[in-house]
C-alpha cells in the first residue's frame, strides 16, 4: 500500500477519506447521522492540536483506508490520539493492521508512548463493532465507556418537559440565564473559560490530562467550526449581582445535517450544584434551538458511563440510550 499525507486543502484525498468513512457508517455507527463533506471536515480537523492524516491506496491507486493522528502539544504530550478506517469491501485483509503499523511509527517518531482512540465519538469504538474486535486483536486495552443517547424532539416531549421545567425552576431562584448563537461575545469570553474549568472533575480516561480551556482556545475552535458552516448555540446561568457564570451548555449543528444537533459540554460549578441548573440550561437550550432551527429533530449526546448525574438529567429530558462507545489504548513502549 502507498501512503499519502492528506493536506487539509487537498480535497481529492479528503473526499476519498470522507467517502470511505461514510460507506462504513451504517455498520460502524448505525445510530449516528451521515456527515456531509463539510461536517466531515469539521469533525476530522479539530482544535488547535498538531494533527496529521494519511490516506492508503492499493497498487492500482484505489483508496483502501485512512487515519488521523492527533499529537497534542499543550496537555498529554506523551500521548497520541486518533482513529483508523478501512473501506468496508477491503476489510479482513490486513489493511487495518498495515494502517495501524504506519500510525504507530508516526506516533513513535513524535516521541509518543501511548496511542488512544479517544476524542470525538466517531473516533471512539462502538462496543460489538469490527473496530472493537480489531482493537482487542491488536493488543489494545479498553478505556472509559461512553454511553450515547439520543433525544427525539416531538410536540409530546416538549409538552411533558414544560411541567418538569416549572418544577425545576423553583429550585433555582436567584440565577438568571443568558444565551447566544455563533461565537462567544467578547464580554462573555472570560466567564466561559472560567466555568469550563469546572469540567476538570468530569470522569475521564486514566492518565489523560484535562484540556486547559482558555480564551485563545475557545476562539480558535469557534473560528474553525464557523468556517466549516457549523451553527453554534450556548446557554449560561449566572449570578445577576456579580455576572459570574455558574453553568454552561453548548451545542453544535454540522452543515448538511439540519435535523441533528450534537450536544457539547454541560457544566455546573461545584459550589452551585443542587439547584437544577444542569437541567435548566438544557431546557433553555431547547428553546433557543427550536427557535432558530425549525428542522431540528434529534440531539445526540455522550456521557461517561460513570457520570450518573448527567445520565439522570438526560433520561429525564427524554434521551434514549443508543449505543456504548469506548476508547482503546495501545502501549507504544513495548
Ligand atoms: C477496525 C478496522 C480498521 C479493521 O480493518 P481491517 O482491515 O478489517 O483489519 P485487519 O484485516 O488488519 O484485521 C486484523 C484482525 O483484527 C480482528 N478483526 C478485524 N475485524 C474484525 C471483525 N469484524 N470481527 C472479528 N475480528 C475482527 C481479527 O483478529 C483480524 O485478523 P483476521 O482477519 O486474521 O482474523 C475496520 O473494521 C474499520 O475501519 N472499522 C471502522 C472504524 C474503527 O472502528 N476503527 C478502529 C478504531 S479507531
XYZ file of C-alpha atoms and ligand atoms in Angstrom:
382
model
C 0.000 0.000 0.000
C 1.104 3.567 -0.701
C 0.584 6.199 1.980
C -0.154 9.798 1.068
C -0.257 12.500 3.737
C -3.549 14.335 3.493
C -3.291 18.067 3.243
C -6.458 19.657 4.677
C -6.859 21.606 1.445
C -6.112 18.573 -0.732
C -9.751 17.952 -1.498
C -9.435 14.716 -3.566
C -7.667 12.870 -0.705
C -10.052 14.347 1.872
C -13.020 13.399 -0.310
C -11.702 9.839 -0.626
C -11.371 9.661 3.146
C -14.894 11.059 3.596
C -16.299 8.554 1.093
C -14.792 5.552 2.807
C -15.781 6.567 6.347
C -19.279 7.374 5.067
C -19.545 3.944 3.422
C -18.720 2.324 6.764
C -21.201 4.384 8.796
C -24.227 2.042 8.560
C -22.228 -0.748 10.221
C -19.751 1.291 12.286
C -22.152 3.959 13.639
C -25.705 2.763 12.899
C -27.315 5.358 15.206
C -25.294 8.396 14.135
C -26.264 10.693 11.258
C -24.327 10.701 7.993
C -21.879 13.589 7.733
C -21.783 15.928 4.754
C -18.286 16.685 3.423
C -18.268 19.968 5.391
C -19.414 18.131 8.510
C -16.734 15.518 7.972
C -14.008 18.176 7.742
C -15.307 19.800 10.932
C -15.058 16.500 12.756
C -11.757 15.372 11.215
C -9.721 18.556 11.760
C -10.388 19.950 15.156
C -8.951 22.198 17.807
C -5.522 23.706 17.830
C -3.592 20.443 18.330
C -0.912 19.277 15.941
C -2.520 16.743 13.650
C -1.642 14.656 10.629
C -3.753 12.384 8.422
C -2.851 9.722 5.903
C -4.654 8.011 3.043
C -3.613 4.499 1.943
C -4.082 3.337 -1.654
C -3.555 -0.054 -3.249
C -1.277 -0.647 -6.265
C -3.995 0.457 -8.671
C -4.430 3.775 -6.799
C -7.737 2.774 -5.221
C -8.251 4.263 -1.690
C -8.234 1.465 0.906
C -8.160 3.268 4.230
C -7.148 6.390 6.102
C -6.259 7.542 9.571
C -5.990 10.669 11.634
C -3.332 11.194 14.287
C -3.570 13.981 16.867
C -0.339 14.894 18.662
C -1.264 17.295 21.485
C 1.344 19.876 22.372
C -0.135 21.503 25.473
C -1.511 18.654 27.576
C -0.925 14.931 27.091
C 2.391 15.490 25.353
C 3.331 11.808 25.712
C 0.119 10.634 24.049
C -1.182 10.353 20.513
C -4.908 10.125 19.693
C -6.737 9.141 16.595
C -8.692 6.655 14.598
C -8.241 4.482 11.548
C -10.746 3.428 8.929
C -10.790 0.808 6.198
C -13.268 0.839 3.304
C -15.900 -1.864 4.055
C -15.160 -4.053 0.989
C -11.451 -4.088 1.899
C -11.807 -5.273 5.496
C -10.392 -8.504 6.968
C -7.459 -8.491 4.534
C -4.797 -6.907 6.743
C -5.278 -3.259 5.672
C -6.217 -2.140 9.200
C -3.099 -3.802 10.589
C -0.944 -2.042 7.955
C -2.563 1.337 8.720
C -2.019 0.803 12.418
C 1.683 -0.025 11.860
C 2.125 3.214 9.885
C 0.232 5.213 12.517
C 2.264 3.706 15.374
C 5.530 4.559 13.560
C 4.397 8.185 13.143
C 3.352 8.404 16.801
C 6.669 6.916 17.983
C 8.600 9.288 15.742
C 6.796 12.145 17.508
C 8.005 10.715 20.836
C 4.619 9.405 21.989
C 4.343 6.411 24.324
C 0.600 5.724 24.011
C -1.899 5.720 21.148
C -5.549 6.041 22.120
C -8.787 6.079 20.147
C -10.380 8.720 22.332
C -11.814 12.079 21.354
C -14.918 12.694 19.291
C -17.387 9.821 19.342
C -16.643 8.620 15.818
C -13.003 8.032 16.774
C -14.098 6.007 19.771
C -15.131 2.458 19.047
C -18.656 1.109 19.368
C -18.959 -1.952 21.585
C -19.678 -5.001 19.429
C -18.267 -3.422 16.244
C -15.463 -4.571 13.950
C -13.327 -1.816 15.498
C -13.685 -3.340 18.981
C -12.691 -6.813 17.718
C -9.767 -5.299 15.821
C -8.520 -3.252 18.790
C -8.670 -6.300 21.067
C -6.888 -8.439 18.451
C -4.113 -5.833 18.156
C -3.491 -5.875 21.910
C -5.087 -2.543 22.881
C -6.553 -2.076 26.375
C -10.102 -0.825 26.915
C -10.688 2.572 28.469
C -13.649 4.626 29.610
C -17.086 3.690 28.284
C -19.235 6.479 26.868
C -22.982 5.964 26.573
C -24.536 7.622 23.542
C -28.095 8.883 23.973
C -30.460 10.488 21.509
C -33.322 12.847 22.282
C -36.123 12.898 19.734
C -37.793 16.302 19.878
C -41.533 15.848 19.420
C -44.513 18.025 20.425
C -45.467 15.389 23.029
C -41.984 15.536 24.590
C -41.932 19.348 24.647
C -45.304 19.377 26.430
C -44.122 16.876 29.022
C -40.898 18.837 29.602
C -42.767 22.080 30.287
C -44.116 20.661 33.589
C -40.680 19.347 34.546
C -39.150 22.739 33.843
C -41.644 24.606 36.028
C -40.785 22.319 38.944
C -37.017 22.685 38.385
C -37.291 26.484 38.321
C -38.495 26.513 41.913
C -35.004 25.295 42.957
C -33.067 27.955 41.062
C -34.248 31.289 42.440
C -31.518 33.913 42.250
C -29.945 32.840 38.957
C -30.523 34.293 35.501
C -29.947 32.804 32.053
C -28.158 34.245 29.020
C -27.891 32.691 25.587
C -26.182 33.424 22.294
C -25.655 31.923 18.855
C -22.375 31.756 16.943
C -19.079 32.780 18.505
C -18.919 33.797 22.154
C -19.375 37.569 22.583
C -16.214 39.237 23.935
C -17.981 40.195 27.165
C -18.681 36.514 27.968
C -15.342 35.031 26.917
C -13.556 35.160 30.261
C -16.562 33.712 32.120
C -16.954 30.903 29.574
C -13.298 29.944 30.056
C -13.661 30.060 33.855
C -16.830 27.962 34.072
C -15.312 25.417 31.688
C -12.573 24.759 34.223
C -15.297 23.120 36.373
C -15.215 20.302 33.777
C -11.903 19.130 35.194
C -13.763 16.920 37.710
C -15.755 15.135 34.968
C -14.901 11.435 34.503
C -12.063 10.901 32.017
C -9.519 8.337 30.921
C -6.909 7.257 33.457
C -3.641 9.027 32.639
C -5.283 11.583 30.325
C -4.930 15.186 31.468
C -7.922 17.530 31.146
C -7.714 20.113 28.391
C -6.999 23.646 29.585
C -9.764 25.839 28.168
C -8.636 29.435 27.736
C -9.934 32.343 25.684
C -7.483 31.713 22.842
C -8.511 28.069 22.538
C -12.210 28.898 22.617
C -11.745 31.420 19.810
C -9.656 29.022 17.684
C -12.242 26.223 17.989
C -15.122 28.575 17.218
C -13.407 30.084 14.186
C -12.651 26.719 12.648
C -16.205 25.464 13.304
C -17.833 28.584 11.865
C -15.565 28.443 8.790
C -16.997 24.959 8.124
C -20.597 26.166 8.383
C -21.281 24.855 11.906
C -24.099 26.533 13.851
C -23.136 27.110 17.491
C -25.555 27.586 20.399
C -24.754 28.438 24.017
C -26.727 28.977 27.230
C -25.232 30.075 30.552
C -26.670 30.569 34.035
C -25.161 33.418 36.053
C -25.379 35.299 39.313
C -27.108 38.587 38.451
C -25.194 40.598 41.050
C -21.667 39.512 40.076
C -22.143 38.405 36.465
C -20.266 35.183 37.345
C -21.203 32.214 35.126
C -22.150 29.202 37.225
C -23.367 26.839 34.486
C -22.951 26.472 30.757
C -24.211 24.208 27.997
C -23.105 24.300 24.369
C -24.351 22.550 21.278
C -23.440 22.492 17.593
C -25.089 21.602 14.309
C -22.937 20.468 11.413
C -23.573 21.778 7.920
C -25.815 19.463 5.918
C -27.465 17.782 8.910
C -30.318 20.179 9.669
C -32.314 17.704 11.751
C -29.434 16.706 14.080
C -27.574 18.631 16.765
C -24.630 17.422 18.847
C -24.562 18.297 22.499
C -21.240 19.710 23.660
C -20.220 20.025 27.300
C -22.706 20.883 30.037
C -21.115 22.047 33.256
C -22.243 23.435 36.617
C -19.669 24.878 39.058
C -19.287 22.576 42.090
C -20.432 25.288 44.523
C -23.694 25.870 42.574
C -24.745 22.235 42.142
C -28.076 21.072 43.582
C -30.138 23.924 42.093
C -31.268 22.032 38.958
C -29.064 24.305 36.850
C -27.840 21.404 34.698
C -31.364 20.616 33.520
C -32.430 24.272 33.364
C -29.659 25.327 30.976
C -30.675 22.399 28.788
C -34.323 23.500 28.835
C -33.225 26.994 27.794
C -31.093 25.406 25.073
C -34.134 23.559 23.708
C -35.961 26.904 23.481
C -33.050 28.527 21.680
C -32.566 25.629 19.294
C -36.196 25.135 18.312
C -36.496 28.901 17.757
C -33.524 29.027 15.370
C -33.621 25.577 13.760
C -37.141 24.677 12.623
C -35.913 21.371 11.142
C -34.334 20.094 14.369
C -35.455 16.598 15.335
C -32.647 14.837 17.224
C -29.974 15.762 19.749
C -27.051 13.419 20.228
C -25.166 13.307 23.493
C -22.466 11.129 25.020
C -21.662 10.750 28.692
C -19.124 8.683 30.557
C -20.913 5.577 31.840
C -19.911 6.562 35.384
C -21.401 10.074 35.089
C -24.683 9.114 36.731
C -25.779 12.717 37.429
C -25.629 13.771 33.785
C -27.207 10.486 32.693
C -30.122 11.069 35.116
C -30.663 14.573 33.707
C -30.651 13.263 30.149
C -33.073 10.443 30.983
C -35.477 12.995 32.495
C -35.172 15.018 29.285
C -36.341 12.010 27.288
C -32.988 10.871 25.895
C -32.836 7.182 24.984
C -29.705 5.042 25.044
C -28.464 4.216 21.527
C -25.030 2.614 21.951
C -21.950 2.353 24.110
C -18.658 3.586 22.697
C -15.281 3.056 24.265
C -11.749 4.293 23.977
C -8.938 1.796 23.395
C -5.295 2.407 24.155
C -2.134 0.846 22.790
C 1.078 0.947 24.814
C 3.842 2.052 22.445
C 6.668 1.390 24.866
C 6.688 -2.367 24.290
C -11.302 -1.707 12.592
C -10.895 -1.710 11.115
C -9.933 -0.563 10.870
C -10.189 -3.048 10.833
O -9.715 -3.056 9.492
P -9.329 -4.428 8.756
O -8.599 -4.080 7.503
O -10.537 -5.301 8.638
O -8.310 -5.090 9.814
P -7.394 -6.376 9.627
O -7.778 -7.120 8.396
O -5.982 -5.920 9.715
O -7.797 -7.239 10.917
C -6.841 -7.679 11.888
C -7.525 -8.569 12.909
O -8.486 -7.820 13.678
C -9.591 -8.696 14.031
N -10.823 -8.220 13.367
C -10.949 -7.192 12.492
N -12.240 -7.044 12.139
C -12.943 -7.978 12.790
C -14.312 -8.329 12.829
N -15.238 -7.695 12.079
N -14.704 -9.359 13.633
C -13.798 -10.038 14.370
N -12.457 -9.772 14.357
C -12.049 -8.746 13.586
C -9.217 -10.067 13.503
O -8.492 -10.737 14.523
C -8.322 -9.713 12.330
O -7.454 -10.755 11.965
P -8.035 -11.953 10.987
O -8.799 -11.316 9.869
O -6.784 -12.639 10.546
O -8.918 -12.778 11.859
C -12.159 -1.595 10.204
O -13.092 -2.575 10.567
C -12.807 -0.238 10.284
O -12.456 0.658 9.530
N -13.762 -0.057 11.233
C -14.396 1.242 11.456
C -13.509 2.235 12.211
C -12.941 1.693 13.504
O -13.633 1.122 14.319
N -11.620 1.900 13.682
C -10.839 1.294 14.762
C -10.526 2.070 15.910
S -10.074 3.737 15.787
